[in-house]
Amino acid sequence: MGYAMTTSSLDGIMEQLECADALDGLQTASEALRNHYQIDHLVYHWVSSSGQQYGCGTYCPDWVARYLDAGYLRIDPVIVGCYQRFHPVDWKRLDWSSKAARAFQKDALEHGVGNQGYSIPIRGPNGQFALFTINHSCHDEAWAEFTESNRRQLILLAHAFNQKALELEPERSPMAAQALSPREVDAMTLLAVGYSRAQVADTLSISENTLRVYIESARHKLGALNTTHAVAKAISRGVIVV
Amino acid sequence: MGYAMTTSSLDGIMEQLECADALDGLQTASEALRNHYQIDHLVYHWVSSSGQQYGCGTYCPDWVARYLDAGYLRIDPVIVGCYQRFHPVDWKRLDWSSKAARAFQKDALEHGVGNQGYSIPIRGPNGQFALFTINHSCHDEAWAEFTESNRRQLILLAHAFNQKALELEPERSPMAAQALSPREVDAMTLLAVGYSRAQVADTLSISENTLRVYIESARHKLGALNTTHAVAKAISRGVIVV
DNA sequence: CCCCGCCTCACCATTTCTGATGAGGTGCAA
DNA sequence: TTGCACCTCATCAGAAATGGTGAGGCGGGG
């Protein structure tokens, strides 16, 4: 791995990423960075709310297809682990103990994924979640040294990748998220912490009928099918925080 | 402002922050960074759900108290604007047009908040949201030059501050989440996307009675009061991905 | 000044959810 | 082998949520 990299080259890649078109830029930058760092793979993986995913990077198409088909999103310890974390994490520190996880790991190795990995969770507005991952095949010590010495740069890269990727979903812009009124937020928030309608109405000192209007209008604004769905959407969009 | 700063000093502050105790470290680092950058103020502001807030930084206590008392959290354009954004934002680019916002702005200026500001939104697991803000009194050009040339460092600082602040809430750690069985996850997931019990049972090809057992046991595992609460908890704990 | 969004309340039949309990089969792990 | 957790199904009465509509008052922005 290229410990003696020139920062000028890295800056060049970052600047190019910031200016380029989103779809092109992300893929190009992934490959440029893989070469720059001399590692096996570099991946940006957007895990969207509705189960949709967007990914770009240097994994071979076979593996990507297999990942999607087999529903690995649900059992990949990297996803599961990073979803609960803020700081970048080495794959070794994740929980690979379950049978499904080990099977996944084996499959990944057979598809050219390196034995070492380092993933940075990134979060955007409205509950957006993404992972910026590098991985490689090498010994633990070399990997630890590599990740530690490049940690800050990788965080910035993750940030830059996500910023670029957000351009791909214009509906996630401030405009798209239909804002809830204060009362609607109150209602959703209290429902989300387990209050019944009667309790919420009581807490807010309004009639239950009034409360129902809020819930209904919040539901419509959120495009939800029922109260539970509305609360779920409100949470994953970050409209309310529980 | 100190354009000719020495990066060694900055690195020192960052390293100290990473090692220090959370409560102390954040406050100390705020002040050290203000001196380092020669700016009026530097603030880290954790905006939690139920109106709870944690902040540290260099604003005068009067202003902090006033901010909390007056409920400025709800109308501060910096909060409102950054909540929908991913990238760092200059305060000039926010929407100050509403009457409440202008009143807030006037009040802020009178309490020693600079006319220029730059805020970086940061998000952690479970919908955590925080702001890392610097502000100063100077002309637009100088400010633009300052923020642009320090943007990357500020992003890393924001990241470091948030990582430290997360230590203050240990219950947000991965441990707290009790694992659901696969069927329970299925049930919660489908409920979260708006299906009724009948629909979920149909989708999973099980009887509605069976489904209810899953929902019940998931509810107990999650310590939830009702189905909506259970789904909300499952989402915010990252047990399910919607 | 006027419009629009927000806050507040009411009605009622119908559908859906809840809570508690019992019970049989499967598979993994100590 | 013996748990233990998981998956599957059933029953029942009572409590709670839903859906759609109408309507009056208030305040801020164009």
Coordinates of C-alpha atoms (C1' of nucleotides) in Angstrom, one line a residue:
Chain A
M1 CA 0.0 0.0 0.0
G2 CA 1.2 3.4 -0.8
Y3 CA 2.2 5.0 2.4
A4 CA 4.3 7.6 0.6
M5 CA 1.5 9.0 -1.3
T6 CA 1.6 12.6 -2.5
T7 CA -1.2 14.7 -1.0
S8 CA -1.3 16.8 -4.1
S9 CA -2.7 13.8 -6.0
L10 CA -5.3 13.2 -3.4
D11 CA -6.3 16.9 -3.4
G12 CA -6.6 16.6 -7.1
I13 CA -9.0 13.7 -6.9
M14 CA -11.1 15.5 -4.3
E15 CA -11.3 18.7 -6.2
Q16 CA -12.2 16.8 -9.3
L17 CA -14.9 15.0 -7.4
E18 CA -16.4 18.2 -6.1
C19 CA -16.7 19.7 -9.5
A20 CA -17.7 16.7 -11.6
D21 CA -21.1 15.4 -12.5
A22 CA -22.4 13.2 -9.8
L23 CA -22.8 9.8 -11.5
D24 CA -19.6 10.0 -13.4
G25 CA -17.6 11.7 -10.7
L26 CA -18.3 9.1 -8.0
Q27 CA -17.3 6.2 -10.1
T28 CA -14.2 7.9 -11.5
A29 CA -13.1 9.0 -8.1
S30 CA -13.6 5.5 -6.6
E31 CA -11.2 4.1 -9.2
A32 CA -8.7 7.0 -8.9
L33 CA -8.6 6.6 -5.1
R34 CA -8.1 2.9 -5.3
N35 CA -5.1 3.5 -7.5
H36 CA -3.9 6.3 -5.3
Y37 CA -4.1 4.2 -2.1
Q38 CA -3.1 1.0 -3.8
I39 CA -5.8 -1.0 -2.2
D40 CA -8.1 -3.7 -3.5
H41 CA -11.4 -1.9 -3.3
L42 CA -13.1 1.3 -2.4
V43 CA -16.9 1.6 -2.3
Y44 CA -19.5 4.1 -1.6
H45 CA -22.8 2.5 -0.6
W46 CA -26.0 4.4 -0.1
V47 CA -28.5 2.5 1.9
S48 CA -31.7 4.3 1.3
S49 CA -34.9 4.4 3.3
S50 CA -37.2 2.4 1.0
G51 CA -34.8 -0.4 0.8
Q52 CA -33.4 1.0 -2.4
Q53 CA -29.7 1.1 -2.7
Y54 CA -27.2 3.0 -4.7
G55 CA -23.6 1.9 -4.8
C56 CA -20.5 2.8 -6.7
G57 CA -17.0 1.6 -6.4
T58 CA -14.7 -1.1 -7.4
Y59 CA -16.3 -4.4 -6.4
C60 CA -16.7 -6.7 -9.3
P61 CA -20.3 -6.7 -10.7
D62 CA -20.8 -10.3 -9.8
W63 CA -20.4 -9.6 -6.1
V64 CA -22.6 -6.6 -6.3
A65 CA -25.4 -8.6 -8.0
R66 CA -25.0 -11.4 -5.5
Y67 CA -25.1 -9.0 -2.6
L68 CA -28.4 -7.6 -3.8
D69 CA -29.9 -10.9 -4.8
A70 CA -29.1 -12.7 -1.6
G71 CA -30.5 -9.8 0.5
Y72 CA -27.1 -9.5 2.2
L73 CA -28.1 -6.0 3.1
R74 CA -30.0 -7.5 6.0
I75 CA -27.2 -9.6 7.4
D76 CA -24.0 -7.8 6.4
P77 CA -22.4 -7.1 9.8
V78 CA -20.8 -4.0 8.3
I79 CA -24.2 -2.5 7.6
V80 CA -25.7 -3.6 10.9
G81 CA -22.7 -2.5 12.9
C82 CA -22.1 0.8 11.3
Y83 CA -25.8 1.7 11.5
Q84 CA -25.3 2.0 15.3
R85 CA -22.0 3.7 15.2
F86 CA -20.7 7.2 14.5
H87 CA -17.0 6.7 14.2
P88 CA -15.2 4.8 11.5
V89 CA -14.9 1.2 12.2
D90 CA -12.5 -1.6 11.3
W91 CA -14.3 -4.7 10.2
K92 CA -12.5 -6.8 12.7
R93 CA -14.3 -5.0 15.5
L94 CA -17.7 -6.0 14.2
D95 CA -19.7 -8.9 15.3
W96 CA -19.1 -11.8 12.9
S97 CA -20.3 -14.5 15.2
S98 CA -23.7 -15.4 13.8
K99 CA -23.9 -18.2 11.3
A100 CA -25.3 -16.0 8.6
A101 CA -22.5 -13.5 9.1
R102 CA -19.9 -16.1 8.7
A103 CA -21.5 -17.5 5.5
F104 CA -21.6 -14.0 4.2
Q105 CA -18.0 -13.4 5.0
K106 CA -17.0 -16.6 3.2
D107 CA -19.0 -15.6 0.2
A108 CA -17.5 -12.2 0.2
L109 CA -13.9 -13.5 0.3
E110 CA -14.7 -15.8 -2.6
H111 CA -15.8 -12.8 -4.6
G112 CA -12.6 -10.9 -4.2
V113 CA -13.4 -8.8 -1.2
G114 CA -10.3 -8.3 0.9
N115 CA -10.0 -9.8 4.3
Q116 CA -9.4 -6.3 5.8
G117 CA -12.0 -3.6 5.8
Y118 CA -12.6 -0.1 7.1
S119 CA -16.0 1.6 6.9
I120 CA -17.1 5.1 7.6
P121 CA -20.8 5.7 8.3
I122 CA -22.2 8.9 7.0
R123 CA -25.6 10.4 7.5
G124 CA -27.5 13.1 5.7
P125 CA -30.8 14.8 6.2
N126 CA -34.0 12.8 6.4
G127 CA -32.4 9.8 7.8
Q128 CA -30.2 9.2 4.8
F129 CA -27.5 6.7 5.6
A130 CA -24.4 5.7 3.6
L131 CA -21.2 3.8 4.0
F132 CA -17.8 4.7 2.7
T133 CA -15.6 1.6 2.7
I134 CA -12.1 0.6 1.8
N135 CA -10.9 -2.9 1.9
H136 CA -7.8 -4.9 1.1
S137 CA -6.0 -8.1 1.7
C138 CA -3.1 -7.8 4.0
H139 CA -2.0 -8.5 7.6
D140 CA -3.6 -6.8 10.6
E141 CA -0.6 -4.6 11.5
A142 CA -0.2 -3.1 8.0
W143 CA -3.9 -2.5 7.8
A144 CA -4.0 -0.8 11.2
E145 CA -1.2 1.4 10.3
F146 CA -2.8 2.3 7.0
T147 CA -6.2 3.1 8.3
E148 CA -4.9 5.0 11.3
S149 CA -2.6 7.2 9.2
N150 CA -5.3 7.9 6.6
R151 CA -8.3 8.2 8.9
R152 CA -8.8 11.9 8.6
Q153 CA -8.5 11.9 4.9
L154 CA -10.9 9.1 4.6
I155 CA -13.5 10.9 6.7
L156 CA -13.2 13.9 4.4
L157 CA -13.5 11.7 1.4
A158 CA -16.6 10.0 2.8
H159 CA -18.0 13.5 3.3
A160 CA -17.2 14.5 -0.2
F161 CA -18.7 11.3 -1.7
N162 CA -21.9 11.7 0.2
Q163 CA -22.3 15.3 -0.7
K164 CA -21.9 14.4 -4.3
A165 CA -24.3 11.5 -4.0
L166 CA -27.0 13.6 -2.4
E167 CA -27.1 15.5 -5.7
L168 CA -28.5 12.3 -7.2
E169 CA -31.7 12.6 -5.2
P170 CA -33.0 16.1 -5.6
E171 CA -36.2 15.1 -3.9
R172 CA -34.1 14.9 -0.7
S173 CA -33.6 18.6 -1.0
P174 CA -35.1 20.9 1.7
M175 CA -38.0 21.5 -0.6
A176 CA -39.2 17.9 -1.0
A177 CA -39.6 17.0 2.6
Q178 CA -43.0 18.3 3.4
A179 CA -42.6 20.1 6.7
L180 CA -45.0 19.2 9.5
S181 CA -46.6 21.9 11.6
P182 CA -45.5 22.2 15.2
R183 CA -48.6 20.4 16.5
E184 CA -48.2 17.7 14.0
V185 CA -44.6 17.2 15.1
D186 CA -45.9 17.1 18.7
A187 CA -48.4 14.5 17.8
M188 CA -46.0 12.3 15.9
T189 CA -43.4 12.6 18.6
L190 CA -45.7 11.5 21.4
L191 CA -47.1 8.7 19.4
A192 CA -43.6 7.5 18.7
V193 CA -42.9 7.2 22.4
G194 CA -45.8 5.0 22.9
Y195 CA -48.6 7.2 24.0
S196 CA -52.2 6.3 22.9
R197 CA -54.2 8.9 21.2
A198 CA -56.1 9.6 24.4
Q199 CA -52.8 10.2 26.2
V200 CA -51.4 12.4 23.5
A201 CA -54.5 14.5 23.4
D202 CA -54.3 14.8 27.2
T203 CA -50.6 15.7 27.1
L204 CA -51.2 18.3 24.5
S205 CA -54.3 19.6 26.3
I206 CA -56.5 19.3 23.2
S207 CA -59.5 17.1 22.4
E208 CA -58.9 13.7 20.9
N209 CA -60.8 14.9 17.9
T210 CA -58.4 17.7 17.3
L211 CA -55.5 15.4 17.7
R212 CA -56.9 13.1 15.1
V213 CA -56.9 15.9 12.6
Y214 CA -53.2 16.4 13.2
I215 CA -52.5 12.8 12.8
E216 CA -54.5 12.7 9.6
S217 CA -52.8 15.7 8.1
A218 CA -49.4 14.5 9.1
R219 CA -50.2 11.2 7.5
H220 CA -51.1 12.9 4.3
K221 CA -48.1 15.1 4.3
L222 CA -45.8 12.1 4.9
G223 CA -47.6 10.0 2.3
A224 CA -48.2 7.4 4.9
L225 CA -50.8 4.6 4.9
N226 CA -51.5 4.6 8.6
T227 CA -50.3 6.0 11.9
T228 CA -47.5 3.6 12.4
H229 CA -46.3 4.2 8.9
A230 CA -46.4 7.9 9.5
V231 CA -44.4 7.7 12.6
A232 CA -41.9 5.4 10.9
K233 CA -41.5 7.9 8.0
A234 CA -41.3 10.8 10.4
I235 CA -38.5 9.1 12.2
S236 CA -36.5 7.9 9.3
R237 CA -36.8 11.3 7.6
G238 CA -35.6 12.9 10.7
V239 CA -38.8 15.0 11.0
I240 CA -39.0 13.9 14.6
V241 CA -36.3 12.6 16.8
V242 CA -37.0 10.0 19.4
Chain B
M1 CA -8.1 36.1 11.7
G2 CA -5.1 33.9 11.7
Y3 CA -4.5 32.8 8.2
A4 CA -1.0 31.8 9.0
M5 CA -1.9 29.3 11.6
T6 CA 0.4 26.4 12.3
T7 CA -1.2 23.1 11.7
S8 CA 0.8 21.6 14.5
S9 CA -1.1 23.6 17.0
L10 CA -4.4 22.5 15.5
D11 CA -3.4 18.9 15.5
G12 CA -2.4 19.3 19.1
I13 CA -5.9 20.5 20.0
M14 CA -7.5 17.7 18.1
E15 CA -5.4 15.0 19.7
Q16 CA -6.0 16.4 23.1
L17 CA -9.8 16.4 22.4
E18 CA -9.7 12.8 21.3
C19 CA -8.0 11.7 24.5
A20 CA -9.7 14.0 27.0
D21 CA -12.7 13.4 29.2
A22 CA -15.8 14.3 27.2
L23 CA -17.3 17.1 29.3
D24 CA -14.0 18.9 30.0
G25 CA -12.5 18.2 26.6
L26 CA -15.2 19.7 24.5
Q27 CA -15.2 23.0 26.5
T28 CA -11.5 23.3 26.6
A29 CA -11.1 22.5 22.9
S30 CA -13.8 25.1 22.0
E31 CA -11.8 27.8 23.7
A32 CA -8.5 26.6 22.4
L33 CA -9.8 26.6 18.9
R34 CA -11.3 30.1 19.2
N35 CA -7.9 31.3 20.1
H36 CA -6.2 29.3 17.4
Y37 CA -8.5 30.7 14.7
Q38 CA -8.8 34.1 16.3
I39 CA -12.5 34.2 15.8
D40 CA -15.3 35.5 18.1
H41 CA -17.0 32.3 18.9
L42 CA -17.0 28.5 18.4
V43 CA -19.9 26.4 19.5
Y44 CA -20.9 22.7 19.4
H45 CA -24.6 22.3 19.9
W46 CA -26.3 19.0 20.3
V47 CA -30.0 19.3 19.4
S48 CA -31.7 16.3 20.9
S49 CA -35.3 15.2 20.4
S50 CA -37.5 16.2 23.2
G51 CA -36.2 19.8 23.3
Q52 CA -33.3 18.6 25.3
Q53 CA -30.1 20.3 24.3
Y54 CA -26.4 20.1 25.1
G55 CA -24.1 22.8 24.1
C56 CA -20.6 23.9 24.7
G57 CA -18.6 26.7 23.4
T58 CA -17.8 30.3 23.8
Y59 CA -21.1 32.1 23.7
C60 CA -21.7 34.2 26.7
P61 CA -23.9 32.5 29.3
D62 CA -26.6 35.3 28.9
W63 CA -27.1 34.4 25.3
V64 CA -27.3 30.7 25.9
A65 CA -29.9 31.2 28.7
R66 CA -31.8 33.6 26.5
Y67 CA -31.7 31.1 23.6
L68 CA -33.1 28.4 25.7
D69 CA -35.7 30.5 27.5
A70 CA -37.1 32.1 24.4
G71 CA -37.3 28.7 22.6
Y72 CA -35.1 30.0 19.8
L73 CA -34.4 26.4 18.9
R74 CA -37.6 26.3 17.0
I75 CA -37.0 29.5 15.0
D76 CA -33.2 29.8 14.7
P77 CA -32.7 29.7 10.9
V78 CA -29.4 28.0 11.5
I79 CA -31.0 25.0 13.1
V80 CA -33.9 24.9 10.7
G81 CA -31.7 25.3 7.6
C82 CA -29.0 22.9 8.6
Y83 CA -31.4 20.3 9.6
Q84 CA -32.2 19.8 6.0
R85 CA -28.7 20.1 4.7
F86 CA -25.7 17.9 4.6
H87 CA -22.9 20.3 3.6
P88 CA -21.5 23.1 5.7
V89 CA -23.4 26.3 5.2
D90 CA -22.6 30.0 5.5
W91 CA -25.3 31.8 7.5
K92 CA -25.8 34.3 4.7
R93 CA -27.2 31.5 2.6
L94 CA -29.9 30.7 5.0
D95 CA -33.5 32.0 5.0
W96 CA -33.7 35.0 7.3
S97 CA -36.9 36.4 5.8
S98 CA -39.5 35.5 8.4
K99 CA -40.3 38.0 11.0
A100 CA -39.3 35.7 13.8
A101 CA -35.9 35.0 12.2
R102 CA -35.1 38.7 11.9
A103 CA -36.0 39.3 15.5
F104 CA -33.8 36.5 16.5
Q105 CA -31.0 37.8 14.4
K106 CA -31.2 41.2 16.0
D107 CA -31.3 39.7 19.5
A108 CA -28.3 37.5 18.7
L109 CA -26.2 40.5 17.5
E110 CA -27.0 42.3 20.7
H111 CA -25.6 39.4 22.7
G112 CA -22.3 39.4 21.0
V113 CA -22.9 36.9 18.3
G114 CA -20.9 37.9 15.2
N115 CA -22.5 39.0 12.0
Q116 CA -20.8 36.2 10.1
G117 CA -21.4 32.5 10.8
Y118 CA -20.6 29.1 9.4
S119 CA -22.2 25.9 10.6
I120 CA -21.6 22.3 9.9
P121 CA -24.4 19.8 10.5
I122 CA -23.4 16.5 11.9
R123 CA -25.5 13.4 12.4
G124 CA -25.0 10.3 14.5
P125 CA -26.9 7.1 15.0
N126 CA -30.5 7.1 16.1
G127 CA -31.3 10.4 14.5
Q128 CA -28.8 12.3 16.6
F129 CA -28.2 15.8 15.2
A130 CA -25.7 18.4 16.2
L131 CA -24.2 21.6 14.8
F132 CA -20.6 22.8 14.9
T133 CA -20.5 26.5 14.4
I134 CA -18.0 29.2 14.2
N135 CA -18.8 32.9 14.0
H136 CA -17.2 36.2 13.8
S137 CA -17.6 39.9 13.0
C138 CA -16.0 40.9 9.8
H139 CA -16.6 41.6 6.1
D140 CA -18.0 39.1 3.7
E141 CA -14.9 38.7 1.7
A142 CA -12.6 38.0 4.6
W143 CA -15.1 35.5 6.0
A144 CA -15.5 33.7 2.7
E145 CA -11.8 33.4 2.4
F146 CA -11.5 32.1 5.9
T147 CA -14.2 29.5 5.7
E148 CA -13.1 28.3 2.4
S149 CA -9.6 27.8 3.3
N150 CA -10.5 26.0 6.6
R151 CA -13.5 24.1 5.4
R152 CA -11.9 20.6 5.6
Q153 CA -10.3 21.1 8.9
L154 CA -13.6 22.4 10.3
I155 CA -15.4 19.3 9.0
L156 CA -12.9 17.1 10.8
L157 CA -13.3 19.2 13.9
A158 CA -17.0 18.8 13.8
H159 CA -16.6 15.1 13.5
A160 CA -14.2 14.9 16.4
F161 CA -16.5 17.0 18.6
N162 CA -19.5 14.9 17.8
Q163 CA -17.6 11.7 18.4
K164 CA -16.6 13.0 21.8
A165 CA -20.1 14.2 22.6
L166 CA -21.6 10.8 21.9
E167 CA -19.6 9.5 24.8
L168 CA -21.9 11.5 27.0
E169 CA -24.9 9.3 26.1
P170 CA -23.8 5.7 26.6
E171 CA -27.3 4.4 26.2
R172 CA -26.9 5.2 22.5
S173 CA -24.3 2.4 22.3
P174 CA -24.9 -0.7 20.2
M175 CA -25.2 -2.9 23.3
A176 CA -28.6 -1.5 24.4
A177 CA -30.4 -2.9 21.4
Q178 CA -31.8 -6.3 22.0
A179 CA -31.8 -8.5 19.0
L180 CA -35.1 -9.5 17.4
S181 CA -35.7 -12.8 15.7
P182 CA -35.9 -12.9 11.9
R183 CA -39.6 -13.2 11.9
E184 CA -39.9 -10.4 14.4
V185 CA -37.8 -8.2 12.1
D186 CA -40.0 -9.1 9.2
A187 CA -43.1 -8.2 11.1
M188 CA -41.7 -4.9 12.3
T189 CA -40.3 -4.0 8.9
L190 CA -43.6 -4.6 7.1
L191 CA -45.5 -2.7 9.8
A192 CA -43.1 0.1 9.4
V193 CA -43.9 0.4 5.7
G194 CA -47.6 0.8 6.4
Y195 CA -49.0 -2.7 6.1
S196 CA -51.9 -3.7 8.4
R197 CA -51.6 -6.8 10.4
A198 CA -53.7 -8.7 7.9
Q199 CA -51.5 -7.6 5.1
V200 CA -48.3 -8.5 6.9
A201 CA -49.7 -11.9 7.8
D202 CA -50.6 -12.4 4.2
T203 CA -47.2 -11.2 2.9
L204 CA -45.4 -13.5 5.3
S205 CA -47.8 -16.3 4.5
I206 CA -48.7 -17.0 8.1
S207 CA -51.9 -16.6 10.1
E208 CA -52.7 -13.3 11.6
N209 CA -52.6 -15.0 15.0
T210 CA -49.0 -16.1 14.5
L211 CA -48.1 -12.7 13.4
R212 CA -49.5 -11.2 16.6
V213 CA -47.3 -13.4 18.6
Y214 CA -44.3 -11.9 16.8
I215 CA -45.5 -8.4 17.3
E216 CA -46.1 -9.1 21.0
S217 CA -42.7 -10.6 21.6
A218 CA -41.0 -7.8 19.6
R219 CA -42.8 -5.3 21.7
H220 CA -41.6 -6.9 24.9
K221 CA -38.1 -7.2 23.7
L222 CA -38.0 -3.6 22.7
G223 CA -39.7 -2.5 25.8
A224 CA -42.5 -0.8 23.8
L225 CA -45.9 0.2 24.9
N226 CA -47.7 -0.6 21.7
T227 CA -47.1 -1.5 18.1
T228 CA -46.3 2.0 16.9
H229 CA -43.9 2.5 19.7
A230 CA -42.2 -0.8 18.9
V231 CA -41.8 0.2 15.3
A232 CA -40.4 3.5 16.3
K233 CA -37.9 2.0 18.6
A234 CA -36.9 -0.6 16.1
I235 CA -36.2 2.1 13.6
S236 CA -34.3 4.4 15.8
R237 CA -32.3 1.6 17.2
G238 CA -31.4 0.5 13.8
V239 CA -32.9 -2.9 14.4
I240 CA -34.8 -2.6 11.1
V241 CA -34.0 -0.5 8.1
V242 CA -36.9 1.2 6.4
Chain C
dC1 C1' -56.8 43.5 2.4
dC2 C1' -57.3 38.8 1.4
dC3 C1' -55.8 34.1 1.2
dC4 C1' -53.8 30.3 3.1
dG5 C1' -52.2 27.5 6.5
dC6 C1' -52.7 26.4 11.3
dC7 C1' -55.4 25.3 15.5
dT8 C1' -59.5 23.8 17.5
dC9 C1' -63.6 21.0 17.9
dA10 C1' -67.6 17.5 16.6
dC11 C1' -70.0 13.2 14.5
dC12 C1' -70.4 7.8 14.1
dA13 C1' -70.3 3.4 12.0
dT14 C1' -66.7 0.1 10.8
dT15 C1' -62.4 -1.9 11.0
dT16 C1' -58.5 -3.1 13.5
dC17 C1' -55.8 -3.9 17.4
dT18 C1' -54.8 -5.6 22.2
dG19 C1' -53.9 -8.8 26.1
dA20 C1' -53.6 -13.1 28.1
dT21 C1' -53.0 -17.9 27.6
dG22 C1' -52.3 -22.6 25.9
dA23 C1' -50.0 -25.8 23.0
dG24 C1' -47.5 -28.5 19.5
dG25 C1' -43.2 -29.0 16.4
dT26 C1' -38.1 -27.7 15.1
dG27 C1' -33.3 -26.9 15.6
dC28 C1' -29.2 -25.3 18.0
dA29 C1' -26.1 -25.4 21.9
dA30 C1' -24.2 -26.7 26.4
Chain D
dT1 C1' -29.9 -35.1 26.6
dT2 C1' -32.0 -31.4 28.0
dG3 C1' -32.9 -27.1 27.8
dC4 C1' -34.1 -22.8 25.3
dA5 C1' -35.4 -19.9 21.7
dC6 C1' -38.0 -19.9 17.7
dC7 C1' -42.0 -20.8 14.5
dT8 C1' -46.7 -21.9 14.1
dC9 C1' -51.7 -21.7 15.3
dA10 C1' -56.2 -20.7 18.1
dT11 C1' -59.8 -18.2 21.0
dC12 C1' -62.4 -14.2 23.0
dA13 C1' -64.3 -10.0 24.6
dG14 C1' -63.3 -5.4 25.0
dA15 C1' -60.6 -1.3 23.8
dA16 C1' -58.7 1.6 20.4
dA17 C1' -58.0 3.4 15.9
dT18 C1' -59.9 4.9 11.4
dG19 C1' -62.0 7.6 7.6
dG20 C1' -64.2 11.5 5.7
dT21 C1' -66.4 15.9 6.3
dG22 C1' -67.7 20.5 8.1
dA23 C1' -66.8 24.6 10.4
dG24 C1' -65.2 28.6 13.2
dG25 C1' -61.1 31.7 14.8
dC26 C1' -56.4 33.4 14.3
dG27 C1' -52.2 35.2 12.3
dG28 C1' -48.7 36.0 8.9
dG29 C1' -47.2 36.9 4.0
dG30 C1' -48.1 38.7 -0.7

